[in-house]
Coordinates of N, CA and C and ligand atoms in Angstrom, one line a residue:
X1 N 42.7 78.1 -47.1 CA 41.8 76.9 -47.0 C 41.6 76.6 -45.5
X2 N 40.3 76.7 -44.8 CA 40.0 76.6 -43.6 C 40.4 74.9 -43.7
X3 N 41.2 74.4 -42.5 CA 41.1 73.0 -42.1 C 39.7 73.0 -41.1
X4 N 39.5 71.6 -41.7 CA 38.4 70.5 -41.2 C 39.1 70.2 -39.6
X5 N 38.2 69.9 -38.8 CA 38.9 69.7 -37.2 C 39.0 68.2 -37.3
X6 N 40.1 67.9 -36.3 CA 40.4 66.3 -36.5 C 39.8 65.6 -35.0
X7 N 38.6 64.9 -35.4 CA 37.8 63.8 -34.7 C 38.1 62.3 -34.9
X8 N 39.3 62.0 -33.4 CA 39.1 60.5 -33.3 C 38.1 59.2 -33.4
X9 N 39.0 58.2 -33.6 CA 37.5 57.5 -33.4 C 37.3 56.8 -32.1
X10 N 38.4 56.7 -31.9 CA 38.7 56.5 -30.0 C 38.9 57.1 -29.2
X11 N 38.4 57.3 -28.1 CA 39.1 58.0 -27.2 C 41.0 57.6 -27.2
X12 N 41.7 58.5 -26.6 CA 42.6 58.5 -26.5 C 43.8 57.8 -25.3
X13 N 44.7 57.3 -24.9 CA 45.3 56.7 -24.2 C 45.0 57.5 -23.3
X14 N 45.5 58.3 -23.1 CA 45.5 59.5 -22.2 C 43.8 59.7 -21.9
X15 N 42.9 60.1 -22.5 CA 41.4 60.3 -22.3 C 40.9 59.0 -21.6
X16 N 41.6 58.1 -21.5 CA 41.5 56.7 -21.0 C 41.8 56.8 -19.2
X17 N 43.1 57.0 -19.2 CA 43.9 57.0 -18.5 C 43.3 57.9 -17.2
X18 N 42.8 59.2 -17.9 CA 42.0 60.3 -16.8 C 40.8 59.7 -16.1
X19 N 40.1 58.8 -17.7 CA 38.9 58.4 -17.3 C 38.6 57.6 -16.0
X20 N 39.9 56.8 -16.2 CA 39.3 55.1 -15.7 C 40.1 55.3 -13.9
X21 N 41.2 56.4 -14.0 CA 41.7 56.6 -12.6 C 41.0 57.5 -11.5
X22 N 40.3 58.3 -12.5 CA 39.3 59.2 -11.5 C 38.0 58.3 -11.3
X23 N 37.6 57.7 -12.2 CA 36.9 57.0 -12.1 C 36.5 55.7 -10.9
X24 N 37.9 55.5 -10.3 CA 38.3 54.8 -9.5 C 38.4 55.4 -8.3
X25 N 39.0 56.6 -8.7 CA 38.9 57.5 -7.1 C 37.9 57.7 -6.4
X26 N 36.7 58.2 -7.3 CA 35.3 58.3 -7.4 C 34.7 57.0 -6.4
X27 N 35.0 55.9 -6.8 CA 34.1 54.9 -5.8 C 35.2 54.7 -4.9
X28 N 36.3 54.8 -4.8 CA 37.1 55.0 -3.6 C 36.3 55.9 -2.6
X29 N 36.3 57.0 -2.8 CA 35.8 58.2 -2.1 C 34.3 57.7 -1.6
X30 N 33.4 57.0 -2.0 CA 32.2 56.5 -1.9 C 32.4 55.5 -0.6
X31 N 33.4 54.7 -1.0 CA 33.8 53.5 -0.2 C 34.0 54.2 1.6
X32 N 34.8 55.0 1.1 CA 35.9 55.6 2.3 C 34.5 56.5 3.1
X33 N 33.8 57.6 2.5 CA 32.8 58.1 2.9 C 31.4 57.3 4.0
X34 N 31.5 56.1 3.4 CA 30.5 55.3 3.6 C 30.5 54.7 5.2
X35 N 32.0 54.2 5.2 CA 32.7 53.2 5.9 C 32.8 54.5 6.9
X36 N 33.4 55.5 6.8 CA 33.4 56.1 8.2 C 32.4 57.0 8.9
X37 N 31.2 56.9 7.7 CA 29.9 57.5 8.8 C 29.6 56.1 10.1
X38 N 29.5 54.8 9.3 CA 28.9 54.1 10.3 C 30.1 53.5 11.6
X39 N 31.3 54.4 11.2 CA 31.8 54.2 12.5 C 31.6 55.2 13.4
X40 N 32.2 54.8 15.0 CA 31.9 55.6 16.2 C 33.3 56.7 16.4
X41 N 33.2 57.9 17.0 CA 33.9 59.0 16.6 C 35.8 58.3 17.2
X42 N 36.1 58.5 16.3 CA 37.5 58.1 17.1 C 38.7 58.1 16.0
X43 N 39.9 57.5 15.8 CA 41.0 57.6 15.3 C 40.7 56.9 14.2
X44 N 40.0 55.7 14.2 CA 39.8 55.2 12.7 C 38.5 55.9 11.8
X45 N 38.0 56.4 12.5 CA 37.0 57.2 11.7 C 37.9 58.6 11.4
X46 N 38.5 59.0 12.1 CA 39.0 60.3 11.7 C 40.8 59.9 10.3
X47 N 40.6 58.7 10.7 CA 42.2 58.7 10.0 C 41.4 58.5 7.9
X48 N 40.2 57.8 8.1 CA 39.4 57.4 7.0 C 38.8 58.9 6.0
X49 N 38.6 59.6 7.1 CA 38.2 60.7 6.8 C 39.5 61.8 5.7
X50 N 40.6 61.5 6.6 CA 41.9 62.2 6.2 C 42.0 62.0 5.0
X51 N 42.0 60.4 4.5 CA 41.8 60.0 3.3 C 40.8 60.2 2.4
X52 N 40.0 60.2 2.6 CA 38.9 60.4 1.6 C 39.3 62.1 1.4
X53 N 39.9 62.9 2.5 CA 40.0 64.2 1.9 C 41.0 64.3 0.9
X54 N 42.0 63.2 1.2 CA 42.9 63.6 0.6 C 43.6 62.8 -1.1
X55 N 42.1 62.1 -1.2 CA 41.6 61.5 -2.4 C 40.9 62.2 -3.5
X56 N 40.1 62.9 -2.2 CA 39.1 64.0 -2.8 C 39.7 65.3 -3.4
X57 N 41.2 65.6 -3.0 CA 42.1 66.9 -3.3 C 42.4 66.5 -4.4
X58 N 42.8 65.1 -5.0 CA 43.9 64.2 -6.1 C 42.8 64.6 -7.0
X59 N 41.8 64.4 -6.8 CA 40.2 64.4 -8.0 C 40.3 65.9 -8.5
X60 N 40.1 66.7 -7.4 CA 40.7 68.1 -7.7 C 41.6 68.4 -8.9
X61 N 42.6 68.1 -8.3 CA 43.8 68.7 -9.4 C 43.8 67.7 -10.7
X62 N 43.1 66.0 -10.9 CA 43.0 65.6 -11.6 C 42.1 66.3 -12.7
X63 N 41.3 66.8 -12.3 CA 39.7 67.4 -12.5 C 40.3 68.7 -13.4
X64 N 41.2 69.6 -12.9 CA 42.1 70.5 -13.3 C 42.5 70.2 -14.6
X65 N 43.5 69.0 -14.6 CA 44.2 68.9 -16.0 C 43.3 68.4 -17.0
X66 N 42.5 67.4 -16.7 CA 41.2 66.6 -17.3 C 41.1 67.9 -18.1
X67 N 40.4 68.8 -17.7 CA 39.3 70.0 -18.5 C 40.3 70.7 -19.3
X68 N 41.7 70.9 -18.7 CA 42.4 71.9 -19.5 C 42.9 70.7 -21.1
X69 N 42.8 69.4 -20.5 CA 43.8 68.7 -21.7 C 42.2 68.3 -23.0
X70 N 41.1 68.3 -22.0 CA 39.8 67.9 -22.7 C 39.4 68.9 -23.9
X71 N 39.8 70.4 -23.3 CA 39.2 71.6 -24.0 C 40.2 71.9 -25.2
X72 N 41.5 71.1 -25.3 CA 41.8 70.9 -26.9 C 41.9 69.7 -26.8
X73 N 41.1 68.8 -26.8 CA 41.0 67.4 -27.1 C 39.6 66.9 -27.3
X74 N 38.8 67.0 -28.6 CA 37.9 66.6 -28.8 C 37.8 65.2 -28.9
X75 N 36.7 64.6 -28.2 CA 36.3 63.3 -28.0 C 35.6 62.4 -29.5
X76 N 35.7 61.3 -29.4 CA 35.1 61.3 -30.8 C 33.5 61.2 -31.0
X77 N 33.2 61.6 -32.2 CA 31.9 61.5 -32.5 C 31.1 60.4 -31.7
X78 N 29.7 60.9 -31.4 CA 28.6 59.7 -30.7 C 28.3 58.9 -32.1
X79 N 27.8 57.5 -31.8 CA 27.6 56.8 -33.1 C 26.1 57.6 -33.8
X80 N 26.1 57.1 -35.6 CA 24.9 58.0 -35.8 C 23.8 57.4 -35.5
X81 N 23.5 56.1 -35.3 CA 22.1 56.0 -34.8 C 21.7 56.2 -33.5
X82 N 22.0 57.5 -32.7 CA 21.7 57.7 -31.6 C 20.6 58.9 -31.9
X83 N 19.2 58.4 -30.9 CA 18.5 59.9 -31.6 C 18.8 61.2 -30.3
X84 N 18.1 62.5 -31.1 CA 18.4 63.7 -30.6 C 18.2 63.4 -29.2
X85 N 17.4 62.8 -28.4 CA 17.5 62.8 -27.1 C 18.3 62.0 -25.9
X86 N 19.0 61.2 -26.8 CA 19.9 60.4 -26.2 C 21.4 61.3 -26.4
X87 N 21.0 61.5 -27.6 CA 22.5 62.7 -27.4 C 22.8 63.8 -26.4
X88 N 21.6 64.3 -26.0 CA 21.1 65.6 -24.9 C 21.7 64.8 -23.9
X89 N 21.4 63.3 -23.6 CA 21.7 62.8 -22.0 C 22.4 62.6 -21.9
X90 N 23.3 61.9 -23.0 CA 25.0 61.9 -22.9 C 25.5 63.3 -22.5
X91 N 25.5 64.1 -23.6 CA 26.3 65.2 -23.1 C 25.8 65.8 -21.8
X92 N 24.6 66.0 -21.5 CA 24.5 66.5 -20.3 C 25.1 65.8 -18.9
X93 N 25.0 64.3 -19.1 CA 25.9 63.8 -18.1 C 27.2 64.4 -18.4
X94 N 27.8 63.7 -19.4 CA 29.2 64.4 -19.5 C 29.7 65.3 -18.9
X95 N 29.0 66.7 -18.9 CA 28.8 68.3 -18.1 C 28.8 68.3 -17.2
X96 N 27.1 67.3 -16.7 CA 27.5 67.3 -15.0 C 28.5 66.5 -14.2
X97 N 29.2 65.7 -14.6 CA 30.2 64.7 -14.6 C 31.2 65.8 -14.1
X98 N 32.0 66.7 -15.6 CA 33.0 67.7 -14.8 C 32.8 68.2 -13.9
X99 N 31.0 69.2 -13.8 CA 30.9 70.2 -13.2 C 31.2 69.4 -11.9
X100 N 30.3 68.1 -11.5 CA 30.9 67.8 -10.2 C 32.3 67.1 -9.6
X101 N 33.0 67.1 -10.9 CA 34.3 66.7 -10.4 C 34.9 67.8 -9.8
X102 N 34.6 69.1 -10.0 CA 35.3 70.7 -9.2 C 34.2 70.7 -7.8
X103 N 33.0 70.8 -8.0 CA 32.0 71.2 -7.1 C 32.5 70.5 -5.8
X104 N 32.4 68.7 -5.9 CA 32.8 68.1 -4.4 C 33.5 68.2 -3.7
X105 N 34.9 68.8 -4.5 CA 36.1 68.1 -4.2 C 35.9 70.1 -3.3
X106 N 35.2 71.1 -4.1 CA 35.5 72.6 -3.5 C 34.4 72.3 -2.3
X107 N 33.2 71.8 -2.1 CA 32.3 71.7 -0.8 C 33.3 71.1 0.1
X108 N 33.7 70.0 -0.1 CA 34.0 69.1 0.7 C 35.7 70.6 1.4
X109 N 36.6 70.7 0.5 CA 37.4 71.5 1.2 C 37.0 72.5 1.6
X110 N 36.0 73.3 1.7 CA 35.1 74.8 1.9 C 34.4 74.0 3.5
X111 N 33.9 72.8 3.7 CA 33.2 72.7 4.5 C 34.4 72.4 5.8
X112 N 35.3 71.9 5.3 CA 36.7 71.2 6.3 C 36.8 72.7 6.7
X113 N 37.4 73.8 6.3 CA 37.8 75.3 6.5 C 36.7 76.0 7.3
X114 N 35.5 75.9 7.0 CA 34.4 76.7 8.0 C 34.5 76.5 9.4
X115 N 34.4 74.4 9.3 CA 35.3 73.7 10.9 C 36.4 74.3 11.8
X116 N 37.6 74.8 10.2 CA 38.7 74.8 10.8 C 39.3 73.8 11.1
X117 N 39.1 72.8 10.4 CA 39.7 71.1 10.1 C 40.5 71.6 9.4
X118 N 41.8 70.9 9.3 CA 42.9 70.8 8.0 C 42.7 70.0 7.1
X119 N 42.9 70.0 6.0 CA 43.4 69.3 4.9 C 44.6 68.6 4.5
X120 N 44.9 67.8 4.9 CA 46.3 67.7 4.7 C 45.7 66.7 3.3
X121 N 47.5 66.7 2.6 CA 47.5 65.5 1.1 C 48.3 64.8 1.7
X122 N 48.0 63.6 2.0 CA 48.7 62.0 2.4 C 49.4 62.7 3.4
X123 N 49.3 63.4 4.6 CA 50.6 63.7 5.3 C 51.7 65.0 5.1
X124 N 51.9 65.1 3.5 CA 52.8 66.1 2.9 C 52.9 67.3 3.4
X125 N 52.1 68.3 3.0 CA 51.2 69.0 3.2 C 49.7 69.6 3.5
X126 N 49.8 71.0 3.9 CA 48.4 71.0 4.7 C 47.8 71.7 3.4
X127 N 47.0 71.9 2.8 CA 46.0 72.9 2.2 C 45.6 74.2 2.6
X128 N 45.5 75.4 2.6 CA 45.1 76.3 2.9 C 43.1 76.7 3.5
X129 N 43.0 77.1 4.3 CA 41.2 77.3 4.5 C 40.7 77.8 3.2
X130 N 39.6 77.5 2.4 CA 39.4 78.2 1.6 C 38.3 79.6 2.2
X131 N 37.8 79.4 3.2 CA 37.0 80.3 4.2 C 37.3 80.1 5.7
X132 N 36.9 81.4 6.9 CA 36.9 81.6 8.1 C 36.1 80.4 8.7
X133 N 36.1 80.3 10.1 CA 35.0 79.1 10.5 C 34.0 79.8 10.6
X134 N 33.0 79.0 10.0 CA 31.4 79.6 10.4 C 30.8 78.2 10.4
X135 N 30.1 78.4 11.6 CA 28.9 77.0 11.6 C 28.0 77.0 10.8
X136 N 27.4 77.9 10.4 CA 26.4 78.0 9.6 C 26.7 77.5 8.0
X137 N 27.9 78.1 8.0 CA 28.4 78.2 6.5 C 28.7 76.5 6.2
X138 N 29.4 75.7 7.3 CA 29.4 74.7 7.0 C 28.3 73.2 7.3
X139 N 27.1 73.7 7.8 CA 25.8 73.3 7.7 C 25.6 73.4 6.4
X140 N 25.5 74.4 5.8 CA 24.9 74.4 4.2 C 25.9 73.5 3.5
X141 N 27.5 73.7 3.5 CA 28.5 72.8 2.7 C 28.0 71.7 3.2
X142 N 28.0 71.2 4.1 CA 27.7 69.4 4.7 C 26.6 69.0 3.8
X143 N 25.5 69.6 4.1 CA 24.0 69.3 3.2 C 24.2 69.4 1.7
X144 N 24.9 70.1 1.3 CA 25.0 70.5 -0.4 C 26.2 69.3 -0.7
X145 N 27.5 69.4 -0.1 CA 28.4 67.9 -0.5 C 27.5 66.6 -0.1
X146 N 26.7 66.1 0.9 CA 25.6 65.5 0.8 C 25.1 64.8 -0.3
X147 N 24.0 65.8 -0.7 CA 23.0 66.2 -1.4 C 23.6 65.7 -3.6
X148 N 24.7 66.6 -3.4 CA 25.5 66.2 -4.8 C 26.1 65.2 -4.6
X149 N 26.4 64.5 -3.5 CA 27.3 63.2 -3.6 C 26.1 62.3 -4.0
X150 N 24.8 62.3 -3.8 CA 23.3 61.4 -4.2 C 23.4 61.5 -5.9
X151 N 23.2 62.9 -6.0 CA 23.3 63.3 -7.2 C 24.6 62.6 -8.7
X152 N 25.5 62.6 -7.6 CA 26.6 62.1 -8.5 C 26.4 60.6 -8.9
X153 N 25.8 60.1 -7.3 CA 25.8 58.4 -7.4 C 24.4 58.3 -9.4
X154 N 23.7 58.9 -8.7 CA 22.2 58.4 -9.6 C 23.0 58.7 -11.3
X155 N 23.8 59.6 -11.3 CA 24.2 60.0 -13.1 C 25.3 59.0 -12.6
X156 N 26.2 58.1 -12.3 CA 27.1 57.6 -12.3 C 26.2 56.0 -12.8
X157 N 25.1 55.9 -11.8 CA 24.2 54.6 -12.7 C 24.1 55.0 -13.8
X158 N 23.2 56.1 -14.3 CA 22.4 56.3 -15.3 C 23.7 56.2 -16.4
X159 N 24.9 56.5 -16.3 CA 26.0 56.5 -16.9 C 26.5 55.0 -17.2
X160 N 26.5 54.0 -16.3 CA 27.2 52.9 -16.5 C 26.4 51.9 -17.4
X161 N 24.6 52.3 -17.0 CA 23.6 51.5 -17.9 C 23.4 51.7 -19.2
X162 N 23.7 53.0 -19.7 CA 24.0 53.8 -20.6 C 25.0 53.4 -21.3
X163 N 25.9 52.7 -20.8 CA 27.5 52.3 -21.6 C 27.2 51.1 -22.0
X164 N 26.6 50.0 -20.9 CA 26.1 48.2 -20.9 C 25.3 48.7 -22.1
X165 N 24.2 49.3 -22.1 CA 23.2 49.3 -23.0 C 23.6 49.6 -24.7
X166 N 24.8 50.6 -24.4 CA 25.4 50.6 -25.9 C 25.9 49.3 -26.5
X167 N 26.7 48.3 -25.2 CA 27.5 47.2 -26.0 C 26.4 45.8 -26.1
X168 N 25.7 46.0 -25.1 CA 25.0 44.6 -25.2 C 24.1 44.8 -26.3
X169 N 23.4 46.2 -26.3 CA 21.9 46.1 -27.1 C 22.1 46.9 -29.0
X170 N 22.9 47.9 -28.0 CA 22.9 48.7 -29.6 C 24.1 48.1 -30.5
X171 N 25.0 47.2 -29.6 CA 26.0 46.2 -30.0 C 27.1 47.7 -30.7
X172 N 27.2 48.9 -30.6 CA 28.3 49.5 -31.4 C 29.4 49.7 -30.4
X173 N 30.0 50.7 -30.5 CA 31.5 51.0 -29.9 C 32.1 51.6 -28.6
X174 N 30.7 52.1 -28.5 CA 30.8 53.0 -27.7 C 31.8 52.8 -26.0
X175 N 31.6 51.5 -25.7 CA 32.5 51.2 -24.3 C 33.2 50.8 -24.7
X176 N 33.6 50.3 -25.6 CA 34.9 49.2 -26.2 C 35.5 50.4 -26.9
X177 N 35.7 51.7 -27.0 CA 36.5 52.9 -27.7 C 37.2 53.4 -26.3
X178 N 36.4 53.5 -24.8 CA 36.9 54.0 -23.9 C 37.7 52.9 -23.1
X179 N 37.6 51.6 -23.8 CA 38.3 50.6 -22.9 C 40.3 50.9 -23.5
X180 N 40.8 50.5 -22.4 CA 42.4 50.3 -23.2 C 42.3 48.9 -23.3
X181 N 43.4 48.6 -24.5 CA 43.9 47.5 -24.9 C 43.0 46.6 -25.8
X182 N 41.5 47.8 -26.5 CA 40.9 46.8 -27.4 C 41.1 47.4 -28.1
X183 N 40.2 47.3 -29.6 CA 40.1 48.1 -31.1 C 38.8 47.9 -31.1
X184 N 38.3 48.7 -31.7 CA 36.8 49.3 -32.2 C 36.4 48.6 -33.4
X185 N 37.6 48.6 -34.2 CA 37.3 48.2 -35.9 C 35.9 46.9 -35.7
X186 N 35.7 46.3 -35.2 CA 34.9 45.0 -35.4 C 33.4 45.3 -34.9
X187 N 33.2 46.5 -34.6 CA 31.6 47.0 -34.2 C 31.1 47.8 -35.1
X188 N 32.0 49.0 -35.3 CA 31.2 49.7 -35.9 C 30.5 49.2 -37.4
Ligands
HEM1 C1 34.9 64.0 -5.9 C2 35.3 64.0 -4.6 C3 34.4 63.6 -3.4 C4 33.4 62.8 -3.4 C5 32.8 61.9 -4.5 C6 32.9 62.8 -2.0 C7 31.8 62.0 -1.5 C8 31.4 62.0 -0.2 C9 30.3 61.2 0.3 C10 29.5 60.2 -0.5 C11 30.1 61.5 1.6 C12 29.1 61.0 2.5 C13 27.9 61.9 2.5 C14 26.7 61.4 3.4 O1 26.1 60.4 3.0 O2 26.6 62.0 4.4 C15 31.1 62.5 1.9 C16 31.3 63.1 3.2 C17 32.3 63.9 3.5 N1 33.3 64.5 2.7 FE1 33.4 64.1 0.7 N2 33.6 63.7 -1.3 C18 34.6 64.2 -2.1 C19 35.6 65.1 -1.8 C20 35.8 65.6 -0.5 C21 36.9 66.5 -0.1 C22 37.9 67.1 -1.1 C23 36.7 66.8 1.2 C24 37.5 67.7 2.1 C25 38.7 68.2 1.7 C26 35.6 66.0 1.7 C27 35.1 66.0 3.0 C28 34.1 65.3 3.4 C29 33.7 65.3 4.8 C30 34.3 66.0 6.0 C31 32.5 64.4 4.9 C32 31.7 64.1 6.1 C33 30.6 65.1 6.3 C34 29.8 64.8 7.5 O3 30.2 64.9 8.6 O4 28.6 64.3 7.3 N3 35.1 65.3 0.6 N4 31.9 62.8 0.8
HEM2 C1 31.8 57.4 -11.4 C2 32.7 57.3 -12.2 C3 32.7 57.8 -13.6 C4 32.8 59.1 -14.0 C5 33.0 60.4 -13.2 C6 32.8 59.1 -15.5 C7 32.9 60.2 -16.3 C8 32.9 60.2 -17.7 C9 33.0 61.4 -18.5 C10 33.1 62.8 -18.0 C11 33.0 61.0 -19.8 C12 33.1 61.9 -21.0 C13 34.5 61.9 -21.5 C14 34.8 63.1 -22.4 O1 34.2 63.1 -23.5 O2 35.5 63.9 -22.1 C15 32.8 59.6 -19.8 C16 32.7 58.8 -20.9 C17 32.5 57.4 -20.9 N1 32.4 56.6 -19.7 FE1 32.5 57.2 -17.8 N2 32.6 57.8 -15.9 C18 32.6 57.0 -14.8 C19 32.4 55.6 -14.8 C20 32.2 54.8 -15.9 C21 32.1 53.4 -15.9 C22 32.0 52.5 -14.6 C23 31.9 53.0 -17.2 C24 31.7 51.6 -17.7 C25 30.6 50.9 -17.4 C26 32.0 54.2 -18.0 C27 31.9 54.2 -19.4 C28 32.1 55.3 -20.2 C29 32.1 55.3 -21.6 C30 31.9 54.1 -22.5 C31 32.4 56.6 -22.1 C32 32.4 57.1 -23.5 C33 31.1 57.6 -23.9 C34 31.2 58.2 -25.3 O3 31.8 57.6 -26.2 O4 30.6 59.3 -25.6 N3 32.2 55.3 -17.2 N4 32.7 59.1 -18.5

């Protein structure tokens, strides 16, 4: 007898837990990124920087376990009154969601290496170059970590309006399954 696959109806503590701390890192890294372009070159701009790299490593290896624990952990079904094209934008965010949780965190360390900047994580240790120094090479990383950090912001809206819009308008489950500490049972 083939078994049926088993589809929660919640996200999971843990699928919570990934969510809501990377998720935090995410506008950390925003914050930290922000705050030290408009300062003038010096120790507090460079100490801001350290950090945001070394937030941006944590997303990394978070990003790591996320996909490996996600690819036997199916999420639960989308509700059924969602039509075929709202389904396409969910999951496509979702996709590009992972894809750039690996992409920024590898520009951002590929572009430190071309410099010949270190990486260090909080102080502990250093990270390895992932490439030789090339100016050129890290001209294109700068403009592409850039370029996808815009990209990430605009699907991180389109993502959050997308979630409000499930609870306020379509009134189902959808945010209140990824929240901790509620139950679902009274929407669906
Ligand atoms: C998910 C993780 C990350 C996010 C969301 C992120 C986001 C950003 C953003 C929004 C900026 C400002 C871009 C601009 O407006 O010019 C930035 C700049 C920068 N990021 Fe990241 N970053 C991440 C990971 C990393 C990592 C891991 C490193 C290095 C190991 C890194 C190194 C840098 C550097 C050096 C800059 C300054 C580039 C410049 O001189 O213009 N980032 N990042
Ligand atoms: C920028 C930070 C964020 C990132 C990177 C992110 C990423 C993701 C990803 C990858 C998923 C799919 C999870 C999976 O099925 O494996 C997801 C689901 C979800 N996110 Fe976010 N998220 C962010 C911020 C937020 C915020 C601020 C909210 C709330 C307003 C939110 C609400 C949700 C909800 C409700 C789901 C479940 C959708 C469903 O049931 O299909 N997210 N998020």
């Amino acid at each position: 007898m083939p078994t049926q696959p088993f589809f929660p109806k919640r996200y999971t503590a843990v699928a919570q837990i990934f969510h809501w701390v990377i998720a935090a890192l995410i506008v950390t890294q925003f914050a930290l990124a922000w705050t030290a372009e408009d300062l003038p070159l010096g120790i507090h701009k460079l100490a801001l920087y350290a950090r945001h790299k070394s937030f941006g490593m944590t997303i990394l290896m978070l990003a790591v376990l996320r996909l490996l624990w996600r690819l036997k952990n199916p999420p639960p079904p989308l509700p059924d009154g969602m039509t075929p094209v709202e389904r396409l934008l969910a999951r496509a965010t979702h996709i590009a969601f992972y894809v750039l949780l690996f992409i920024m965190p590898l520009t951002g360390w590929m572009m430190s290496s071309a410099k010949n900047y270190s990486v260090s994580w909080f102080g502990l240790f250093t990270w390895p170059n992932l490439i030789g120094k090339n100016e050129h090479a890290f001209d294109v990383l700068r403009t592409t970590h850039d370029i996808l950090s815009d990209v990430l912001f605009a699907i991180a809206l389109l993502h959050i309006l997308a979630a409000l819009k499930h609870h306020f308008w379509n009134k189902d489950d959808v945010l209140v399954r990824m929240l901790p500490f509620t139950k679902s049972e009274k929407r669906t």
